[in-house]
Coordinates of C-alpha atoms and ligand atoms in Angstrom, one line a residue:
X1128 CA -81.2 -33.3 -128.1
X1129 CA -84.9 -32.8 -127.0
X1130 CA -86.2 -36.7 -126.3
X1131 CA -89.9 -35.5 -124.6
X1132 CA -91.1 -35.6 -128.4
X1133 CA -90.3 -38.9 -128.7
X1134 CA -93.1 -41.5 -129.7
X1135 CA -92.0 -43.4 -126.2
X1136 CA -90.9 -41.2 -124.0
X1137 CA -93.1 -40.7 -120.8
X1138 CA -92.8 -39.1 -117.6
X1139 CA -95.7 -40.7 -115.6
X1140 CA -95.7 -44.0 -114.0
X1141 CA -97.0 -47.1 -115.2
X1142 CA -99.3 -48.9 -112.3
X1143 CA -102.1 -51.3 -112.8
X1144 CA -102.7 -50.4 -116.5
X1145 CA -102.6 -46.5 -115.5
X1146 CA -100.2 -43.4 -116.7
X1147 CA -100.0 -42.1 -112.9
X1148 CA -98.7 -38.9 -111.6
X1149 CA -97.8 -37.2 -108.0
X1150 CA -98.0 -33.6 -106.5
X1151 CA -94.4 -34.5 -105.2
X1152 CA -91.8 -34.8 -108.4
X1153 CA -88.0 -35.6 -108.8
X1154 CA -86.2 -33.5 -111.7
X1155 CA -83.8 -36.0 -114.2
X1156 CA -80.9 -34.6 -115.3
X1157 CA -79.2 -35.3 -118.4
X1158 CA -74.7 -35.9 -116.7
X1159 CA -73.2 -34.1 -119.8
X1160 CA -74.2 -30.6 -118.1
X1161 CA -76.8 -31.4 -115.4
X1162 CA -79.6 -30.1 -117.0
X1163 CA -82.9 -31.0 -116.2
X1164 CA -85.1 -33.3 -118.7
X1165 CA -88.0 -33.6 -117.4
X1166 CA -89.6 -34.4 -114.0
X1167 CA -90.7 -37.7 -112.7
X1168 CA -93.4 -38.3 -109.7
X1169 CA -92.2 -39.4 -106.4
X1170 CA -95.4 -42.0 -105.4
X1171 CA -96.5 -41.9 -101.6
X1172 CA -96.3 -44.7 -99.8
X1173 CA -100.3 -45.1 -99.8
X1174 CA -100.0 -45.3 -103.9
X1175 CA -97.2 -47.9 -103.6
X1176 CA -98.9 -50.3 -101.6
X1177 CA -102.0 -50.2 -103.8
X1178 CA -99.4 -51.1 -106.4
X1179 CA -98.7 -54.0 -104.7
X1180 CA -102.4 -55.4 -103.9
X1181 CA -103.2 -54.6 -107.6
X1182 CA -100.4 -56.5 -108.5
X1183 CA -101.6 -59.9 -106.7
X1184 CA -105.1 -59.3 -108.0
X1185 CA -103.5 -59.4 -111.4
X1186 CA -100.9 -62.1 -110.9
X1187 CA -104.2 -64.3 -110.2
X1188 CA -105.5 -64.1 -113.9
X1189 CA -102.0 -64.1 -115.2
X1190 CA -100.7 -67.2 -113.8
X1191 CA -103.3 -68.9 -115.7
X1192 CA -102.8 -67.2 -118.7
X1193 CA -101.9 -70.0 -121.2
X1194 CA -98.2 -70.2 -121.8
X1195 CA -98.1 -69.9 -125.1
X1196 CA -100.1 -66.6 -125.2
X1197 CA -97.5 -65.1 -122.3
X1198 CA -95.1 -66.2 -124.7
X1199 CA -96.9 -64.5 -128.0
X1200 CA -97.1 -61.2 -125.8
X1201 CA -93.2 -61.0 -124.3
X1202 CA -92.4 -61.9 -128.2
X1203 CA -95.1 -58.7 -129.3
X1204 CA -92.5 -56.9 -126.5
X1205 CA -89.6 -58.4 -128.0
X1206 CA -90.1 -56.9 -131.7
X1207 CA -91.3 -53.3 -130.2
X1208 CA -88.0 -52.8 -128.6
X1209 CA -86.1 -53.5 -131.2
X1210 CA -88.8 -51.5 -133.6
X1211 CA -87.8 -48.8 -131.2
X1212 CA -84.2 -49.2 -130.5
X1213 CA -83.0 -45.8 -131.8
X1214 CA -85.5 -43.9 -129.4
X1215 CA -85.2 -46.1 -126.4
X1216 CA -81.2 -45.6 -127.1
X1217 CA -81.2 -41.8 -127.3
X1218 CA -83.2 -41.4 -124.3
X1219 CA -80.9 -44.1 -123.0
X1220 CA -77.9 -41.5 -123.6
X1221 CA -79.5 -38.7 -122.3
X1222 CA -80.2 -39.5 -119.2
X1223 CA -77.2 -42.1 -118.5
X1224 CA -74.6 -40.6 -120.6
X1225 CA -73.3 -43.8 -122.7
X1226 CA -72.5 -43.5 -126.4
X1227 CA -75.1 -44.1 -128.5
X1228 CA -73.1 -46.9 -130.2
X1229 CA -73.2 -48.7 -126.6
X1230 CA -77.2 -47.6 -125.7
X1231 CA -78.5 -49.3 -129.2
X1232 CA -76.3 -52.6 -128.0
X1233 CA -78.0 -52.2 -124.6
X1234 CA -81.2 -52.0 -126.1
X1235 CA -81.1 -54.9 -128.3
X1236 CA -78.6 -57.0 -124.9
X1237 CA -82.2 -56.0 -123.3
X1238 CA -84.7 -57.2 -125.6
X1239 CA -82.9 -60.3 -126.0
X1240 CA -84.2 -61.2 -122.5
X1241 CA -87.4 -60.4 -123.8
X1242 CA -87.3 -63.2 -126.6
X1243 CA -84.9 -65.7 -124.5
X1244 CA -87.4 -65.7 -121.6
X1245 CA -90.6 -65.5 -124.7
X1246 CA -89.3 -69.0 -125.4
X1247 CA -88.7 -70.2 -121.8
X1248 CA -92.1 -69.1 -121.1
X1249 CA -93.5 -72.2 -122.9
X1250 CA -91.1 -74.6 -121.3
X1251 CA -91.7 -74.5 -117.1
X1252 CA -91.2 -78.4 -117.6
X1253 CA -91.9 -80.2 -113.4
X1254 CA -90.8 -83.6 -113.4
X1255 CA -92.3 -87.2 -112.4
X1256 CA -89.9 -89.5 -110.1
X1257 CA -90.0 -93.0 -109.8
X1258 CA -90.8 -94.7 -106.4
X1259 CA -92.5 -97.3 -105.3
X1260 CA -95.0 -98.9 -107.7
X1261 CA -98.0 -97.7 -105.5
X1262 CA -97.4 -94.1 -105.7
X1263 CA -95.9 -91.1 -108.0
X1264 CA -94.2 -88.8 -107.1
X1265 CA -94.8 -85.2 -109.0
X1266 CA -92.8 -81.6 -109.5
X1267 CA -94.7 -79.2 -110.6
X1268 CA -93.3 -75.9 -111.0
X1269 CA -95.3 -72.6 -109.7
X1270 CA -95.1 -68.7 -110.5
X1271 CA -93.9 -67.3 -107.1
X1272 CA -96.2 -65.1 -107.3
X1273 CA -96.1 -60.6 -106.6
X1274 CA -92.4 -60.1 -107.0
X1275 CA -90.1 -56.4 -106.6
X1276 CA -87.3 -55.6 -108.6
X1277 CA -84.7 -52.6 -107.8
X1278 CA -82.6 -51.5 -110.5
X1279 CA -79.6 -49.6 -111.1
X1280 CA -78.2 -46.6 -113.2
X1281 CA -75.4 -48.2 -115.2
X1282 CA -78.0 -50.5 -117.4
X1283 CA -81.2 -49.0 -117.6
X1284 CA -83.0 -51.5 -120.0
X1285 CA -81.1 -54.9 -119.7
X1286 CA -81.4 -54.8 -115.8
X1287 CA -84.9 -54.8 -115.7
X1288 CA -85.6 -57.0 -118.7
X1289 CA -83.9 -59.5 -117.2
X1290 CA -86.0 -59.2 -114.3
X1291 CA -88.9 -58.5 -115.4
X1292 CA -89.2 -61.3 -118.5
X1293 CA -88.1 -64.6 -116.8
X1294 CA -91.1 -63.3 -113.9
X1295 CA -93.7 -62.7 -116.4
X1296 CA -92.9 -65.9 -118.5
X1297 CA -93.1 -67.6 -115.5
X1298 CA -96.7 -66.2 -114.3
X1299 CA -95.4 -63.5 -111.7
X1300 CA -96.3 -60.3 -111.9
X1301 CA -93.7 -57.6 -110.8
X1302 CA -92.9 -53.9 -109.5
X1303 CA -89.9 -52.3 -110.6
X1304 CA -88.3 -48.9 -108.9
X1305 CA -85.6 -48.1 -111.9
X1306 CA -82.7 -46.0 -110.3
X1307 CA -83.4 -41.9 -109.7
X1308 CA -81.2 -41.1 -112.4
X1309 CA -82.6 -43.1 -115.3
X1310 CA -86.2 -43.7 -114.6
X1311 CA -87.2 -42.3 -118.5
X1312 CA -85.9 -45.5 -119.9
X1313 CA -87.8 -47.8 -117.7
X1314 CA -90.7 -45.9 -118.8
X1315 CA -90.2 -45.8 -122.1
X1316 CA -90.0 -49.8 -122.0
X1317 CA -93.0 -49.7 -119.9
X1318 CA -94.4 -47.8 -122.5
X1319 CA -93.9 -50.8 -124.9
X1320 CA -95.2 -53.5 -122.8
X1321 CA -98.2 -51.4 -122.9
X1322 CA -98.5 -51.5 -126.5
X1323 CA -97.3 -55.2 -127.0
X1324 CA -100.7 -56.0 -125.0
X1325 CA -99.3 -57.2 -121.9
X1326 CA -102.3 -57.0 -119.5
X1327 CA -102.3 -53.9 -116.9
X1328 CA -101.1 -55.0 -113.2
X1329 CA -98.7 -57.5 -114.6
X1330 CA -95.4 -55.3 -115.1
X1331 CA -95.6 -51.8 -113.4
X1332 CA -92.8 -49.1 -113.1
X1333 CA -93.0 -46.7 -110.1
X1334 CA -90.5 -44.0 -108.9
X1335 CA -89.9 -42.0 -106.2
X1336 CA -87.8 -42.8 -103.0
X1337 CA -85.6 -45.6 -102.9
X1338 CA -84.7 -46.0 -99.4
X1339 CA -89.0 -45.4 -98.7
X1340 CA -89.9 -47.9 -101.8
X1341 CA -87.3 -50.4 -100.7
X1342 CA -88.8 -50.5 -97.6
X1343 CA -91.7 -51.0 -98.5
X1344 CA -91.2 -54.0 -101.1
X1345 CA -89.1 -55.9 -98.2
X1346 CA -91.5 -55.3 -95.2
X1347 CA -94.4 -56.4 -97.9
X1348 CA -96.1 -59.8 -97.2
X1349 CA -97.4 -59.5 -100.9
X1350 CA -94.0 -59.3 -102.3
X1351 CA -92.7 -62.9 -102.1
X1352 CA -89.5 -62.0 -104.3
X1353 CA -87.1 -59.1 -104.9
X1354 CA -84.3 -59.1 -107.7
X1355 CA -81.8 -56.4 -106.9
X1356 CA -78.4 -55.1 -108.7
X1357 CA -76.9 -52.4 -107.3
X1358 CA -74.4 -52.3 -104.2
X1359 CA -72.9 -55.2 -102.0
X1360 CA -74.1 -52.6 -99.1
X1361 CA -77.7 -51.4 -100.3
X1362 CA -77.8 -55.7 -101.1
X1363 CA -76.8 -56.6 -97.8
X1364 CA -79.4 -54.5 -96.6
X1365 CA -82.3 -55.3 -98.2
X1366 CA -81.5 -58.8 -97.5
X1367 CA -81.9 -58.1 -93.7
X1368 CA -84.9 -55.7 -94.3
X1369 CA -86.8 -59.0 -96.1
X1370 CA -86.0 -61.4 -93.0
X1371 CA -89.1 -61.1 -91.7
X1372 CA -91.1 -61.8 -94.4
X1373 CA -88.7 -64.4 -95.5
X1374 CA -88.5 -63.5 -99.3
X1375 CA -86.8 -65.2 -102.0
X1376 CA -84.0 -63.3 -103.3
X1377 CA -81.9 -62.8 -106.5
X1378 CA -78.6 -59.9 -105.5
X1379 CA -76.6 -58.9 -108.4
X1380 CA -74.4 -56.8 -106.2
X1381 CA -70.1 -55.4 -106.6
X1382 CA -67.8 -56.4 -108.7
X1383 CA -63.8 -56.5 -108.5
X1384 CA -63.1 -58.4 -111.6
X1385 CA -59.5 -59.8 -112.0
X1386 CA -58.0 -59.9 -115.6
X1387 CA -55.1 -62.1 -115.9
X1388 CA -53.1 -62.0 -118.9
X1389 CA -50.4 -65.0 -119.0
X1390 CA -47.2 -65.2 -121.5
X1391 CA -48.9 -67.6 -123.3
X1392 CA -51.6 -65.2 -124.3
X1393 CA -52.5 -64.0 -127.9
X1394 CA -51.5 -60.3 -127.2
X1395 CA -53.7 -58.6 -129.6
X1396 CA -56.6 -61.0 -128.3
X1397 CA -55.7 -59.9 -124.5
X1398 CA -54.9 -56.3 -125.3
X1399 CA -58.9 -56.0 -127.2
X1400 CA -60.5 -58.2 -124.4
X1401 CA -59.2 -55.8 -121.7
X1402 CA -60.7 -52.7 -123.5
X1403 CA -64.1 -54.3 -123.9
X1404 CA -64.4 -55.4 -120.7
X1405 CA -62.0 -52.1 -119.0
X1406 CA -64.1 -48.9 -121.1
X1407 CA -67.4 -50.7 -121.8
X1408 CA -70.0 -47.7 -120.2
X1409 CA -66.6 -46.2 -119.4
X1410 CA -65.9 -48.5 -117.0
X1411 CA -69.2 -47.8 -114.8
X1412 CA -70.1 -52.0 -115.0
X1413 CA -70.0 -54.6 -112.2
X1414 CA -68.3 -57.0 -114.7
X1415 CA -65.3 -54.8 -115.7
X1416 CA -61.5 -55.3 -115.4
X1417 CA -61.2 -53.9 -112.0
X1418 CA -57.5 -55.2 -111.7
X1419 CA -55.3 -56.1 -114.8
X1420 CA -52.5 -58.8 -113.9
X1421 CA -50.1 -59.4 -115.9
X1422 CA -47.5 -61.9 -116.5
X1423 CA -43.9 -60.8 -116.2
X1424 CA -42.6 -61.8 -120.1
X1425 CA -45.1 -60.1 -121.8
X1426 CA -45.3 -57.3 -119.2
X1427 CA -43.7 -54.2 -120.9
X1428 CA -45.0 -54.5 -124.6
X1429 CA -48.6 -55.5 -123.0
X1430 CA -48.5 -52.1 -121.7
X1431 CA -47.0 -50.3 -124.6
X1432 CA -49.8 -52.2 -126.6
X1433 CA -52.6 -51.0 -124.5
X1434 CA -51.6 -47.1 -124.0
X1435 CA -52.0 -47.0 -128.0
X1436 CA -55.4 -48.2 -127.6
X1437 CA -56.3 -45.9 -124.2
X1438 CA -54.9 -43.1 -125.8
X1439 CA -57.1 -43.5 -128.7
X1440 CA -60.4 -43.1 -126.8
X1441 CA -62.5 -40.6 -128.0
X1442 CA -63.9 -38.9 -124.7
X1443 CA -67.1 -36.8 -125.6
X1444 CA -71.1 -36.0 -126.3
X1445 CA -72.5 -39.6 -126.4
X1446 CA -74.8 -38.2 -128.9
X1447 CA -71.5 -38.2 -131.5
X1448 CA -70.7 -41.0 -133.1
X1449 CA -67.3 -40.9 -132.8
X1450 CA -67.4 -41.2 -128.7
X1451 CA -66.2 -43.5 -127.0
X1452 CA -66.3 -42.6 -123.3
X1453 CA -69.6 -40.3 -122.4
X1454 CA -69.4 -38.3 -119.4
X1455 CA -69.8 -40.3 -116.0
X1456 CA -72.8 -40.7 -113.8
X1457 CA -71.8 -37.9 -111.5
X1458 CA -68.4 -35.9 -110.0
X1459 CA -68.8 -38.8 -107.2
X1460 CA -68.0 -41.2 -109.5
X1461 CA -65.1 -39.0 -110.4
X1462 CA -63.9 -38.7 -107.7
X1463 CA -63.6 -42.1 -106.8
X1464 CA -61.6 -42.7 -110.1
X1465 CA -59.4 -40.3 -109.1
X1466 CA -58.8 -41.1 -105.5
X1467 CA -57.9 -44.2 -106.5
X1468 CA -55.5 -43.2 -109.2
X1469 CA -53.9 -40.8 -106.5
X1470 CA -53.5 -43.9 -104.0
X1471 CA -51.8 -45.9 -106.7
X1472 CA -49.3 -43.4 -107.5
X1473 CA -48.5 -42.5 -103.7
X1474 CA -48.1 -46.1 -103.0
X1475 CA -45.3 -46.4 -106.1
X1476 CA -47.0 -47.1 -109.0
X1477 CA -46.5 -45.0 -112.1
X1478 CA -48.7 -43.0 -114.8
X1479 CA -48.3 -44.4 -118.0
X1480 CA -51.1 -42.1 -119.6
X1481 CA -54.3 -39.9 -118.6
X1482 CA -54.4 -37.5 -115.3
X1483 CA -55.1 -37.5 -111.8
X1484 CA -58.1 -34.6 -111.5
X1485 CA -61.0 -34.2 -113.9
X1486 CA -61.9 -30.9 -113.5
X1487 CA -64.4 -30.2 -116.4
X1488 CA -68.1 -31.3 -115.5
X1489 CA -69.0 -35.1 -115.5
X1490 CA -66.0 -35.9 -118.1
X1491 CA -63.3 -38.3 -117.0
X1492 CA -59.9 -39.0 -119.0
X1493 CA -59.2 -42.8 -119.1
X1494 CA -56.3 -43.3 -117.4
X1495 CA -53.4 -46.1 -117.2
X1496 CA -51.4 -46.6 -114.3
X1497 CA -49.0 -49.4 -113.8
X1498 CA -46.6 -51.2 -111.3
X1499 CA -50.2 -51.4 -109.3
X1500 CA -49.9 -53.2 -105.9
X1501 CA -52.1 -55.6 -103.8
X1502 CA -51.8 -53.2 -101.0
X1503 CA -53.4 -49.9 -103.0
X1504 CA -57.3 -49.2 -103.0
X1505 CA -58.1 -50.1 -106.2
X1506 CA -56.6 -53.8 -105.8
X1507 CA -59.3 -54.1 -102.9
X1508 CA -62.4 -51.7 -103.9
X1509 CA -64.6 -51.4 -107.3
X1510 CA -63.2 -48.1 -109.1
X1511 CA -66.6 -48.1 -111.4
X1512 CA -64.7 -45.6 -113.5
X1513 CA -62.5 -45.2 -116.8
X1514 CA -59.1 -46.5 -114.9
X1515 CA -57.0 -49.1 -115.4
X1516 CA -54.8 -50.6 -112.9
X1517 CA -51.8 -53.0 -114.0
X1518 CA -50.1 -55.7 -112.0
X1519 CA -47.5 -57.5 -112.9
X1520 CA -47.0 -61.4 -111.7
X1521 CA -44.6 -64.7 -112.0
X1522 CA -46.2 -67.3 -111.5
X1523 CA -49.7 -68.8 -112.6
X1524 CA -50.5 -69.5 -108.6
X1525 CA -49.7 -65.9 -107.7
X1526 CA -52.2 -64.7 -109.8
X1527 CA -54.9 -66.9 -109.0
X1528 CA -54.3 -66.3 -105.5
X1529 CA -53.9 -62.3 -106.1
X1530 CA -57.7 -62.8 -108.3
X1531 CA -59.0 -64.7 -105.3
X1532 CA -57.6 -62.3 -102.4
X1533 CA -61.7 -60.0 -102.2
X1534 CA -64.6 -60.5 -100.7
X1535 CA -66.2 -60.1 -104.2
X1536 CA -66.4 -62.8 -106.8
X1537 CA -68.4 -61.9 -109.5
X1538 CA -66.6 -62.0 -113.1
X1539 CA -62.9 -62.5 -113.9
X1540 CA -61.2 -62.9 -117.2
X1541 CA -57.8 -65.1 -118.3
X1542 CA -56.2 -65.0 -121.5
X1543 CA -54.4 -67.7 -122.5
X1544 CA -53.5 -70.1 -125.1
X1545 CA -52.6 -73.4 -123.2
X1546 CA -56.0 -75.5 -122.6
X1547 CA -54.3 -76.7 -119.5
X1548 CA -53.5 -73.5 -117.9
X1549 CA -57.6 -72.4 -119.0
X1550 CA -59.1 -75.4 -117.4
X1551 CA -56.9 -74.8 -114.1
X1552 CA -57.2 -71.2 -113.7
X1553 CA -61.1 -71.4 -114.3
X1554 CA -61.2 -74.0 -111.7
X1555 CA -59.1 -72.2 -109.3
X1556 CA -60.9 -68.6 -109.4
X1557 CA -63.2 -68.3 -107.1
X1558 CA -66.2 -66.1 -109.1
X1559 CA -69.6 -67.0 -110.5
X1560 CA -68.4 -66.6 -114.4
X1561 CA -65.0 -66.6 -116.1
X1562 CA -64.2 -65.1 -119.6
X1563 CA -61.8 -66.9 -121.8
X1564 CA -60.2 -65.3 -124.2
X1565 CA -62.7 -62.8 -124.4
X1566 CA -63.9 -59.6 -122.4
X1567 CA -67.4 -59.9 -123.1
X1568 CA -69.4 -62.6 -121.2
X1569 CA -72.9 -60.8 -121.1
X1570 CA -75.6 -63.1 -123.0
X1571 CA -79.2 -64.1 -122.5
X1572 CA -78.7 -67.3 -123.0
X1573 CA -76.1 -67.6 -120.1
X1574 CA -76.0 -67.9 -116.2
X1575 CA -74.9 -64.1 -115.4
X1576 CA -74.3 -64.1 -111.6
X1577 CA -71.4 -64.2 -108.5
X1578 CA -70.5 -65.5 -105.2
X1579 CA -68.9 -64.3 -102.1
X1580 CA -70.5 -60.6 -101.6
X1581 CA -71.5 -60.6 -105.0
X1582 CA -74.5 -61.8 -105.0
X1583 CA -76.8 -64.7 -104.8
X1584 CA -79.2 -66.3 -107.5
X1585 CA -78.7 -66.1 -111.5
X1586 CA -80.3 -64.2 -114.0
X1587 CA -80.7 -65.3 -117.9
X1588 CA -81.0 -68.7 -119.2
X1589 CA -82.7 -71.6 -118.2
X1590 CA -81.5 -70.6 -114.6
X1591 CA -82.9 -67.3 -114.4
X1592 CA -86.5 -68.8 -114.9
X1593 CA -85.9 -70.8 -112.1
X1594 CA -85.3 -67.7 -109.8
X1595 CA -89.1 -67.1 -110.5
X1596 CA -91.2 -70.7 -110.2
X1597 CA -91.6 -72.2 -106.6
X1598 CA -91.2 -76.3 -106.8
X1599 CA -94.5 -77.8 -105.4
X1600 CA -93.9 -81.7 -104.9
X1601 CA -97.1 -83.7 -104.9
X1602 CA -97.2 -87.7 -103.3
X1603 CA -99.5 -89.3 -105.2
X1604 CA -100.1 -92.7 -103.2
X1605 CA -102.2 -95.8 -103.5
X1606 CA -102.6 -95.5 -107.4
X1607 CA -103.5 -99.4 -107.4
Ligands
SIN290 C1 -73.9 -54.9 -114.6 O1 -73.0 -54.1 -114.7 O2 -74.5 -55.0 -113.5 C2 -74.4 -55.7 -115.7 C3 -73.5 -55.9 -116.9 C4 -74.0 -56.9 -117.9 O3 -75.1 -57.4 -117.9 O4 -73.2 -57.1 -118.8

């Protein structure tokens, strides 16, 4: 499919109001056969800091943009995405690879950012507190001010409207470096905010080098906040680069989610939940089911259950509507899959459907393995891939303590039908959001977020427009 005819796709970048392009280019390739869609410009490092100062010119005027009128203008932003949803999906699938079917949800997961944080842009409430009778004391609440954001492959649109639309309801303005391998839909959103009227210097979309643009954003006195998903090692990184300039910062970094299926579950329900959160972007998302646990009772015909539904996934073209697992990122993401498939088995576990080696391009058979260990790689690393690992347990307190045994601690999902076992495990996981009875968590409205090395900081709801405002407390004394 040819997207560069598209009414919003673009190549250039978007920078203080301007379509801007570079001598230097990177080629994006579309992972079903590495072809090349088009070219994007790789910005020197003189162009990106001009970004930057532009950007705190504009933040000036936009802080003190009335409220209400950011509001009408992320809302103008709001209804072009959605207007747009079948472009911004297919160029979504082109260069990602994701079903179609899954793009258009991303498209409308991402513009529902765009009209959570449209209302939240109207409610930076600060507070009064009581003292004593001669004085006040008062909270107001402040846009931060220039802020970065670096975002990842897997989610090309949700990742940076969740960024990008808490910051500018709040009165920030805000640079975002989309990942090498998907910058066209970044631009294509960019593209939108254009058109929706949001002012030019407000929200800008450059590409080029990570590691040089990374740099640069952390070492930057102008950037006072950077919003990063990607890695627990690029995060870690970045964190230590913006020392110095001590920056505020929001890390939505790995993932090795725990699913634990007790013998009181609904099976049906568990089997379902474990699909959506296992094959969703075929498995290439820092909340999936990383390790499956399983309760000993229901052990067998949970497996038998699932293998029907594994078996059934339709691997293929994104573009046809009947796929259900595009092609993967690239052959190291295959290869991961498949080392740790290969450590499972030599460890004792067995095949229960799917293969060990993907030969064929970026495609990558969903595979089942069980009798899965604590001791093999994928009990202790993120696969990020179509694989699925099961465990089986006794008792309630082994599996918590299995769940719990990572340095990550980002999502983790029990099925289960007694209330008391629900409230107990959710208490005793240690992870920044639990799904109950359900494999899909992801919602504007929520805190989406982790602990341990997964991250710091929250994005969505009325936390994630916290991540953005500065408190400012103000004495107000001798008011006789
Ligand atoms: C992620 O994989 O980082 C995000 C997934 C989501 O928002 O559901």
């Amino acid at each position: 499919m040819d997207i560069t005819h598209l009414s919003v796709f673009e190549n250039k970048c978007w920078v203080n109001g301007v379509w801007i392009s570079s001598e230097e280019t990177l080629e994006v390739k579309n992972p079903l056969d590495n072809s090349v869609i088009t070219e994007v410009p790789v910005l020197s490092d003189e162009v990106v800091l001009q970004a930057l100062t532009d950007a705190e010119i504009a933040q000036k005027s936009w802080k003190n943009v009335a409220p209400n009128e950011r509001s009408r203008l992320l809302r103008n932003w709001f209804d072009l995405l959605m207007q747009h949803q079948d472009e911004l999906a297919a160029i979504m699938t082109v260069e990602q690879g994701k079903p179609l079917r899954e793009a258009k949800g991303e498209i409308a997961y991402a513009a529902s950012y765009v009209e959570w944080f449209s209302e939240e842009a109207k409610r930076g409430y600060g507070d009064i507190i009581p003292t004593v009778p001669s004085s006040e004391i008062l909270v107001f609440k402040e846009a931060i001010g220039v802020c970065a954001a670096i975002t990842p492959w897997n989610f090309p649109a949700a990742m940076i409207t969740r960024k990008v639309a808490p910051a500018l309801a709040a009165g920030c303005t805000i640079l975002v470096k989309p990942a090498s391998e998907t910058p066209l839909t970044a631009l294509a959103i960019a593209k939108l905010a254009e058109r929706a009227g949001i002012p030019g210097g407000v929200f800008n979309v450059i590409t080029g080098s990570s590691t040089k643009i990374g740099k640069i954003f952390t070492e930057s006195p102008i950037v006072k906040k950077l919003s990063f998903t990607g890695s627990t090692e690029i995060g870690a990184k970045l964190m230590a680069q913006s020392a110095p300039t001590v920056k505020k910062l929001s890390l939505e970094l790995g993932g090795n989610a725990p699913v634990l299926v007790f013998n009181s579950a609904n099976l049906d329900q568990a089997v379902q939940g474990v699909m959506d959160t296992k094959f969703r972007n075929a498995g290439q998302t820092c909340v999936c089911a990383n390790r499956i646990y399983v309760q000993s009772a229901i052990y067998d015909e949970f497996v038998a259950k699932l293998k029907v539904k594994v078996d059934a996934l339709k691997v293929g073209n994104g573009l046809d509507a009947d796929t259900d697992i595009g092609p993967l990122i690239n052959r190291k993401a295959i290869q991961k899959v498949e080392e740790h498939i290969k450590d499972a088995l030599s460890k004792g576990a067995s095949l229960v459907t799917g293969q060990t080696e993907n030969t064929d391009g970026n495609w990558c058979i969903p595979t089942l393995v069980k009798d899965v260990t604590q001791d093999m790689l994928c009990a202790k690393e993120e696969t990020f891939g179509p694989f699925a690992p099961i465990f089986k347990f006794e008792q309630e307190q082994d599996a918590i303590a299995m769940s719990n045994d990572t340095e990550f601690g980002l999502a983790s999902y029990v099925f289960t039908q007694d209330i008391n076992q629900f409230i107990r495990v959710s208490r005793g996981l240690e992870y920044g959001m639990v799904g109950v009875n359900t494999g899909l968590i992801s919602n504007a409205a929520a805190p989406f977020g982790g602990v341990k090395s997964s991250g710091i900081g929250r994005e969505g709801s009325k936390y994630g427009m916290d991540e953005y405002l500065e408190i400012k407390y103000v004495c107000l004394g001798n008011i006789n």
